[in-house]
Coordinates of C-alpha atoms in Angstrom, one line a residue:
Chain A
X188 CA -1.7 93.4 -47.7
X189 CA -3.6 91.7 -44.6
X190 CA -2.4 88.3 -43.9
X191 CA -3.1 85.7 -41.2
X192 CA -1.1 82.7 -40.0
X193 CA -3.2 78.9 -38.9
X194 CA -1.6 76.6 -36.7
X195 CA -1.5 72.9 -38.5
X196 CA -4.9 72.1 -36.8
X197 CA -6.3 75.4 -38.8
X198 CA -6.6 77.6 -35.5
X199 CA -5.9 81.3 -36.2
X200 CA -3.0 82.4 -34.4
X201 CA -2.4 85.6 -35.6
X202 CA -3.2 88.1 -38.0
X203 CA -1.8 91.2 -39.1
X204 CA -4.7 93.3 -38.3
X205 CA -5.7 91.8 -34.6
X206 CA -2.3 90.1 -33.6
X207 CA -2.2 86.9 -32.1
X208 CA -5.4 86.7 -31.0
X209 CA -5.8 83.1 -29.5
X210 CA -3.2 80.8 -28.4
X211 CA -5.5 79.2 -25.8
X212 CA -6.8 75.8 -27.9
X213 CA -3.2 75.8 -29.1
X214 CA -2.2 72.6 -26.3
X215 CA 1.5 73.0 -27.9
X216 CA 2.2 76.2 -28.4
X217 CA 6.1 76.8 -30.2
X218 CA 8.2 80.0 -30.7
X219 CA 10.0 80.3 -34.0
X220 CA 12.3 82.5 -32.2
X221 CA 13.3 84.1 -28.5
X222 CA 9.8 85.9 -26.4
X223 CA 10.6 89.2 -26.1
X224 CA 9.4 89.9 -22.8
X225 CA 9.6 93.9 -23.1
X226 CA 9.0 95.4 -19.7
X227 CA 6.5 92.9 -19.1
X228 CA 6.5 89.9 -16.7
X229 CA 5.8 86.4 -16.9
X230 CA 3.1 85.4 -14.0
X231 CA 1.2 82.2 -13.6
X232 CA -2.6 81.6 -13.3
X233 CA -3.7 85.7 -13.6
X234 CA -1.6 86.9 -10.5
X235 CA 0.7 89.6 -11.1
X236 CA 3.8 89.1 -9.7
X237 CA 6.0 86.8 -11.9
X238 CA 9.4 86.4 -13.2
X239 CA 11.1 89.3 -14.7
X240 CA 13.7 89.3 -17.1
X241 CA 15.8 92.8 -17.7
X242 CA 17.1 93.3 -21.4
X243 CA 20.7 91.8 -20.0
X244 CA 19.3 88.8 -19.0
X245 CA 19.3 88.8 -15.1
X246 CA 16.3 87.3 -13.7
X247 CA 14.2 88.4 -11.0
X248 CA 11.0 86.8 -8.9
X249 CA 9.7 89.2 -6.3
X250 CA 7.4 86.6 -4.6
X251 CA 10.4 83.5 -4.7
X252 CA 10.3 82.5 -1.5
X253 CA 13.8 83.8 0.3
X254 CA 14.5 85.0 3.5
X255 CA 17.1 86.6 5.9
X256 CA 16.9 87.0 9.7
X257 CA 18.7 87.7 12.5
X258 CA 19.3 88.1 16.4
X259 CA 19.4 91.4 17.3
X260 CA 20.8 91.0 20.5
X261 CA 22.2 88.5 23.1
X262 CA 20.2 85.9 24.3
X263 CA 22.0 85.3 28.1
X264 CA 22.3 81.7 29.7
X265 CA 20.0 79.7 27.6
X266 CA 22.0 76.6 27.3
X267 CA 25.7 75.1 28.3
X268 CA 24.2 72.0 30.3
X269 CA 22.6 70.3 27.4
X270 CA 19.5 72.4 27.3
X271 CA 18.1 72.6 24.0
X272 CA 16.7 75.8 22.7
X273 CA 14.8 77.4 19.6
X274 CA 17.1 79.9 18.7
X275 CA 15.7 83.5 18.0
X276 CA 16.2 85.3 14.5
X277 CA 13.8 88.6 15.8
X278 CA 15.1 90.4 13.3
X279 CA 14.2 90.1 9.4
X280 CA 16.1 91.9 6.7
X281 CA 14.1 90.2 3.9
X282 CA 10.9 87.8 3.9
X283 CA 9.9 88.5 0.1
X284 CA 6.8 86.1 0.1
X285 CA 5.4 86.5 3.8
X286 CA 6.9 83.2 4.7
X287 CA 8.7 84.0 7.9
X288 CA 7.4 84.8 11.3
X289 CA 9.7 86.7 13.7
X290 CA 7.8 86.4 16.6
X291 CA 8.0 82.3 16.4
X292 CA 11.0 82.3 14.6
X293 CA 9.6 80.1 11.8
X294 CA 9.2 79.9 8.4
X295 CA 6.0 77.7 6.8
X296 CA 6.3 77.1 3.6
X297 CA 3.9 78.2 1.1
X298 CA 4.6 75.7 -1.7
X299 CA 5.7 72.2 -2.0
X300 CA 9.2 72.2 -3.0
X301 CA 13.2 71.7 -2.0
X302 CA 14.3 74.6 0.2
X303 CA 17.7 75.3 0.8
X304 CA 18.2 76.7 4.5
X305 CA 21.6 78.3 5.7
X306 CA 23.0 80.2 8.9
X307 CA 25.4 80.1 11.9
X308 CA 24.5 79.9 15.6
X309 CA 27.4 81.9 17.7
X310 CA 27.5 81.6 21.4
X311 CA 29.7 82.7 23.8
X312 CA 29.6 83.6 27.5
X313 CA 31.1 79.5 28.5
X314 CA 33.8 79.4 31.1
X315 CA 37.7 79.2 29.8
X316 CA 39.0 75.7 29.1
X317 CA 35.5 74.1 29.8
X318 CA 35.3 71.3 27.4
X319 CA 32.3 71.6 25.3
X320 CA 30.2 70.1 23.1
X321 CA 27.4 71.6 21.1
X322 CA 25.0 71.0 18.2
X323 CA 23.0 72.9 15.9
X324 CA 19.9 71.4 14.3
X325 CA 17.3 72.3 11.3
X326 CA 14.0 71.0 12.1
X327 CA 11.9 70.8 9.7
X328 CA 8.5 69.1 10.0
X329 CA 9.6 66.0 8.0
X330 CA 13.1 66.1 9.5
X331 CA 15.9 67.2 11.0
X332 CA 19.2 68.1 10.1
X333 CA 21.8 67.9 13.2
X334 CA 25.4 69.2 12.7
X335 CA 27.5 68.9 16.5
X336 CA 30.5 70.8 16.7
X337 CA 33.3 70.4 19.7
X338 CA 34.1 74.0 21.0
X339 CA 37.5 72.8 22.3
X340 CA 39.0 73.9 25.4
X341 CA 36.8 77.1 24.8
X342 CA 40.3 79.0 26.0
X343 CA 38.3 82.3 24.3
X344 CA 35.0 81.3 25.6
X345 CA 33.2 81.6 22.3
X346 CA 32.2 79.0 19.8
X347 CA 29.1 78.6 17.4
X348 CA 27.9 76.0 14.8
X349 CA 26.7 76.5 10.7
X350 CA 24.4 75.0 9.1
X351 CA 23.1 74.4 5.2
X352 CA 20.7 71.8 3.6
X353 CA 18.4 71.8 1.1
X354 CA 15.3 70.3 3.0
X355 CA 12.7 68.5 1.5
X356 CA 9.4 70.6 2.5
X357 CA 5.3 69.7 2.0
X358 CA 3.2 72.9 1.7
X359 CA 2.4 74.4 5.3
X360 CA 5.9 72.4 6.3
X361 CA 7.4 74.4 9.4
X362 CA 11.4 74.9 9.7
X363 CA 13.0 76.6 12.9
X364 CA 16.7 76.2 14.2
X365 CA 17.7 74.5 17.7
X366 CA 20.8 74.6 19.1
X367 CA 22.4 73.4 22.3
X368 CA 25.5 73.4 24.0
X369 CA 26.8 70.8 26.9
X370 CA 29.5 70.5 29.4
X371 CA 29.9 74.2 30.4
X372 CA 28.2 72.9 33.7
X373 CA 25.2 74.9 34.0
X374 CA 22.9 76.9 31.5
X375 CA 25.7 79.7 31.4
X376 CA 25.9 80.3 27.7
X377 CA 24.7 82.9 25.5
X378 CA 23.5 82.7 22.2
X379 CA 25.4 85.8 20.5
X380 CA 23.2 88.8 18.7
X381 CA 24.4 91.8 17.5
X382 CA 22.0 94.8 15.9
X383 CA 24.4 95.5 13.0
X384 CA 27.1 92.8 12.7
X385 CA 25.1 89.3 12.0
X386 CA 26.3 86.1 14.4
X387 CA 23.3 84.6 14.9
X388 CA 21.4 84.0 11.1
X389 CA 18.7 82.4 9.4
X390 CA 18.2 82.3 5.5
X391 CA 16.0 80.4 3.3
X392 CA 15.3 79.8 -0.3
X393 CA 13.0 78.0 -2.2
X394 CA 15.3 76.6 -5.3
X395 CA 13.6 73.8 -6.9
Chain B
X175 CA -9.1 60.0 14.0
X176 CA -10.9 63.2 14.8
X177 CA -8.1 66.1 16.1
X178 CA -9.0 69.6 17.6
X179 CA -12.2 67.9 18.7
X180 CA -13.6 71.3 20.1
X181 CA -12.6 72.9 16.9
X182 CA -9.7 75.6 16.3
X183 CA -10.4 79.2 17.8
X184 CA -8.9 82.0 16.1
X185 CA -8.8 85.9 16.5
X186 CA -11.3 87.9 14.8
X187 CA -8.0 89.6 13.4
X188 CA -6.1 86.3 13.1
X189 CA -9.2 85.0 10.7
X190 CA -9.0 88.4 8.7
X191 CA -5.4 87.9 7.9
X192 CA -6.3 84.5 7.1
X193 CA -8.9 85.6 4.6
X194 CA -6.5 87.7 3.3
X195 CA -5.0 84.8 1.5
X196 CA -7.4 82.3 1.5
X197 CA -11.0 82.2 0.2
X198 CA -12.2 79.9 2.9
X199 CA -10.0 78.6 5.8
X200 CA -11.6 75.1 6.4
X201 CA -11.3 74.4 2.5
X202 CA -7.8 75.7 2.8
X203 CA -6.7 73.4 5.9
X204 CA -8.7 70.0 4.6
X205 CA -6.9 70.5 1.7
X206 CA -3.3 70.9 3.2
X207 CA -4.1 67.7 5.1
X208 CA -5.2 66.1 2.1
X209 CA -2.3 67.0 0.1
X210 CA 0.7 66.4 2.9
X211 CA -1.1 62.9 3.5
X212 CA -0.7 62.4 -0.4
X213 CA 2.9 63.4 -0.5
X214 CA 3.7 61.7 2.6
X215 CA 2.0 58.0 1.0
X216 CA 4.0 59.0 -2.1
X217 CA 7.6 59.5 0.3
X218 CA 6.9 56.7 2.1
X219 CA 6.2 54.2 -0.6
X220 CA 9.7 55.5 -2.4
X221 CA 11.8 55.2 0.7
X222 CA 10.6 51.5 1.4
X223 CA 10.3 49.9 -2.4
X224 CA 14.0 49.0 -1.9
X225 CA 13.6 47.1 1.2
X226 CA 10.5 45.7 -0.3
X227 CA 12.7 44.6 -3.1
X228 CA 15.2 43.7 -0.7
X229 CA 13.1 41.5 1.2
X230 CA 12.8 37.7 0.0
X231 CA 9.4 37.4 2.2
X232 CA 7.4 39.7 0.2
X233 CA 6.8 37.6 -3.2
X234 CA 4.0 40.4 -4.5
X235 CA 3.0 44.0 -4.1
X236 CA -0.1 45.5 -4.1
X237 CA -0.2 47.6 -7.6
X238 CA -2.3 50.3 -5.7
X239 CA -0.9 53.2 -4.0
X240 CA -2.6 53.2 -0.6
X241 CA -2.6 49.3 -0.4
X242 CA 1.5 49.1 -0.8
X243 CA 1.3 52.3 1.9
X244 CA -0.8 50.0 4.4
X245 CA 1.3 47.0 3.4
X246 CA 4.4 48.6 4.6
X247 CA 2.6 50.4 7.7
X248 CA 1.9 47.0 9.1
X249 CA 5.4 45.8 8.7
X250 CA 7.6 45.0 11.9
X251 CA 10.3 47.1 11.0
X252 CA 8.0 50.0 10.1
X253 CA 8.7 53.0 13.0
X254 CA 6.6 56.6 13.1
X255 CA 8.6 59.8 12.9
X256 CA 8.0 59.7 17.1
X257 CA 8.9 56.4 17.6
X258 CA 11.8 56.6 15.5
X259 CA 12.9 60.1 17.6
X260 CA 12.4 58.7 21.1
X261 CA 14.1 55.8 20.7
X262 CA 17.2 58.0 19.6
X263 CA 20.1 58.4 22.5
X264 CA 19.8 60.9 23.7
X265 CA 16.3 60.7 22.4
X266 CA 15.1 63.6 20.1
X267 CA 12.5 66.3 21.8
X268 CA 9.2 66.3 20.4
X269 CA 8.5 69.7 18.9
X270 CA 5.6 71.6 20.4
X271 CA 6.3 75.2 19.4
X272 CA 3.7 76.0 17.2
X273 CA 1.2 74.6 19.8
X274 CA 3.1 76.2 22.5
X275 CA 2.8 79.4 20.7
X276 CA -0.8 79.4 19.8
X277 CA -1.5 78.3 23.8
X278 CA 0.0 81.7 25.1
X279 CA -2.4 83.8 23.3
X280 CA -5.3 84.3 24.9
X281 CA -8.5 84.1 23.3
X282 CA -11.5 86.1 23.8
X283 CA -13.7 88.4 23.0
X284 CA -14.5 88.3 19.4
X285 CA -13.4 85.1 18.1
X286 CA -14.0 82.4 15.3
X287 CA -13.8 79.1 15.8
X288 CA -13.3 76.6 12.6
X289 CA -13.9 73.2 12.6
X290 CA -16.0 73.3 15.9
X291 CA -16.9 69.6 15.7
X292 CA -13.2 68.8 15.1
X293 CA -11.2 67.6 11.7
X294 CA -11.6 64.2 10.8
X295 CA -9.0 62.8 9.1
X296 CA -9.4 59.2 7.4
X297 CA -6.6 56.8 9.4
X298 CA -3.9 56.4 6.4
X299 CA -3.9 59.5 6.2
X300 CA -2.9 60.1 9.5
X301 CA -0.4 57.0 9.5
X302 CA 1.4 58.3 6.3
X303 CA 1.8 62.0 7.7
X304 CA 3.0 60.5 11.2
X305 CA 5.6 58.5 9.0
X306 CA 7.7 61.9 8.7
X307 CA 5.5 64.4 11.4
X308 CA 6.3 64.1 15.3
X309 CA 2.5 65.2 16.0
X310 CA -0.1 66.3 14.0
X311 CA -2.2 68.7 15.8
X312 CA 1.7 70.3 16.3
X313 CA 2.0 70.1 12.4
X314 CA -2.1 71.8 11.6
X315 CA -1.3 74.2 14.2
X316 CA 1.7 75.1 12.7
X317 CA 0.3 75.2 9.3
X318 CA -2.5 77.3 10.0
X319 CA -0.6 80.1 12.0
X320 CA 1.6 80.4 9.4
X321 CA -0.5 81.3 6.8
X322 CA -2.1 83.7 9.0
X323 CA 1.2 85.3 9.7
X324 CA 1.4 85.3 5.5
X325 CA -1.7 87.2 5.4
X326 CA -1.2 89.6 8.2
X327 CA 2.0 90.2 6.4
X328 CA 0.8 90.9 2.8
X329 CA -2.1 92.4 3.9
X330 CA 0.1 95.0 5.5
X331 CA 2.3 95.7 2.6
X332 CA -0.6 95.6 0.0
X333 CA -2.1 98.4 1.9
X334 CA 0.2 100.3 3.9
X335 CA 1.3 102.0 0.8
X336 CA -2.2 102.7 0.2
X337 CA -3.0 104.5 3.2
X338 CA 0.2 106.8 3.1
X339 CA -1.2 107.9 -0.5
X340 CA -4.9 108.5 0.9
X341 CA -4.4 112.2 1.4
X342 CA -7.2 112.0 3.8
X343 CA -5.4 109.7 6.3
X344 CA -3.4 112.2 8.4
X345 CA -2.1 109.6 11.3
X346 CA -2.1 105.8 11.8
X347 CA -2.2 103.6 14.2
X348 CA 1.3 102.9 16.0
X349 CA 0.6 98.8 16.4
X350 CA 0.2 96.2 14.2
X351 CA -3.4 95.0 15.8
X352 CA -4.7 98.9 15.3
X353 CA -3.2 98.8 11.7
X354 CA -5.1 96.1 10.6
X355 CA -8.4 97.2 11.8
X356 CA -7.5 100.5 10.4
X357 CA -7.0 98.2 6.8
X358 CA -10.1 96.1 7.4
X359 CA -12.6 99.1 8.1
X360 CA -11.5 100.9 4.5
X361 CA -14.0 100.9 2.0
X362 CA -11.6 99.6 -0.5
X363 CA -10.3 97.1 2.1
X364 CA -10.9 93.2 -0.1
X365 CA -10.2 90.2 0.7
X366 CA -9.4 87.1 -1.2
X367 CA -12.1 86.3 -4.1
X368 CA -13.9 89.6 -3.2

């Protein structure tokens, strides 16, 4: 027998010969039970990359802005005297919605949101027992985020800083990482970069 | 305050990529102004009600959003992002990379230039975004290169696998400048709203 169901303002929702075949004038639309995505994805305002949910229940958004980048290799006596310097990730092993340019070692991002940024600066190349001092800083167009670190005696000439905040960011918003180090006695440090094992990394997420 | 006063030039490929992900570049920065200056106002009034509250002088507050921004922009106590950064010990460096960046490429040839009489931008505006922004031209500048690297980047992996299915593409260009004209002179080559 055909049947069809009205919402309480006497719209049609669905019927059992057409399905549901409107839900657009319903303002409030409710489930009586779970949405059954299928294979299908939920997408927002007719694009077609959305949120995809697998029959266990792990989640995935292919256009969630999230990044990972890296130096490839060492940067050689770019700071030790207080210089500060944008430090280069040249090397992306993930920039899922276009957000992240290599070549200014940047990421703009595309939405309004909080973004949680992450990484470690490694440097090495300092003289034994010089006592230094260094700091590693997220700058972000509406601010910056400084953590300083002391290196010690620097007995094995190496050092580095980390860093993680979740960063308030406006649409088009810019974030890059600067880092120096002091008290080596001249620009004699080297930002560390390896083409395999990551020392020098930048990641990014946009999480709420 | 009018910035870029001779307007922004762009690369005939860097306003391509743009296009890629925008439907009209000048709408698309006006309105990233607009919005930032919005959000800004909006930040700023939140981080100073409590010293408004705070503040036995102030008996009354304007019940309008840009009025209580301008109240609190004419305050004594009130610092810009730059004012507050240079008056830091050491003081912190004003940011120019994204200027810096777009300086080093030169220019010529085929070229587009948006905004050619320059962006005017109404002075709250400008006040609110320099509450939080070092520079502003630094902050467009960085906005718009950006998005063209976000174009230039999905245009290339909406249509690189594209071309390696065409069976009648037997090479491609070994560059990222050749691959994109190679994109934009295909047939089935569309940019946004096309």
């Amino acid at each position: 027998m055909p049947w069809t169901f009205y919402n309480a303002n006497g719209q049609r929702l669905s019927s059992s010969a057409a399905g549901i075949s409107n839900v657009v004038e319903d303002t409030t639309p409710q489930l009586g039970g779970n949405l059954d995505m299928q294979a299908n994805l939920l997408v927002g305002n007719g694009g077609s990359t959305g949120i995809a949910i697998s029959a266990n229940g792990e989640v995935n958004m292919a256009a969630q802005p999230s990044f990972l980048a890296f130096n490839s290799a060492d940067n050689a006596n770019v700071t030790g005297n207080g210089t500060e310097v944008t430090v280069e990730f040249n090397t992306e092993v993930f920039d899922q919605n276009a957000d992240y340019n290599n070549s200014t070692d940047t990421f703009t991002a595309p939405v309004t949101g909080r973004y949680l940024f992450a990484g470690a600066v490694t440097v090495g190349g300092m003289a034994a027992d010089s006592a230094s001092t260094g700091y590693v800083k997220i700058t972000a167009s509406n601010r910056s985020a400084r953590h300083t670190f002391d290196t010690g005696s620097s007995a094995n000439a190496a050092g580095g800083g980390a860093f993680a905040c979740i960063v308030d960011m406006d649409a088009a918003d810019t974030c890059l990482i600067k880092f120096s180090i002091s008290g080596v006695g001249g620009d004699t440090a080297d930002i560390k970069g390896d083409s395999s094992l990551m020392q020098t990394y930048f990641s990014g997420q946009l999480v709420a | 305050m009018n910035i870029f006063s001779s307007g922004i030039v762009l690369t005939a490929h860097e306003n391509s990529c743009l296009l890629h992900v925008v439907s009209d570049a000048e709408a698309w920065v006006t309105s990233q102004i607009t919005t930032k200056a919005e959000l800004r106002r909006d930040a700023l009034i939140n981080e100073w009600r409590p010293t408004l509250y705070a503040d036995a002088s102030v008996t009354e507050l304007p019940a309008n959003a840009d009025d209580l921004a301008t109240l609190i922009l004419a305050r004594s106590d009130y610092h810009t992002r730059l004012e507050k950064d240079t008056a830091m010990t050491p003081p912190e460096l004003v940011i120019t990379l994204n200027k810096d960046a777009y300086d080093a490429v030169t220019r010529s040839g085929s070229t587009v230039t948006l905004f050619p009489s320059g962006i005017t931008i109404a002075d709250l505006s400008v006040n609110c975004i320099l509450a939080y922004v070092q520079n502003l031209e630094e902050w467009v500048i960085g906005a718009l290169m950006g998005q063209v690297n976000r174009g230039k980047k999905k245009m290339v992996a909406q249509y690189h696998p594209i071309i390696m299915a065409d069976p009648s593409v037997t090479t491609m260009p070994a560059t990222e400048d050749g691959l994109i004209t190679m994109i934009l002179a295909r047939p089935d080559y569309r940019k946004r709203g096309q």
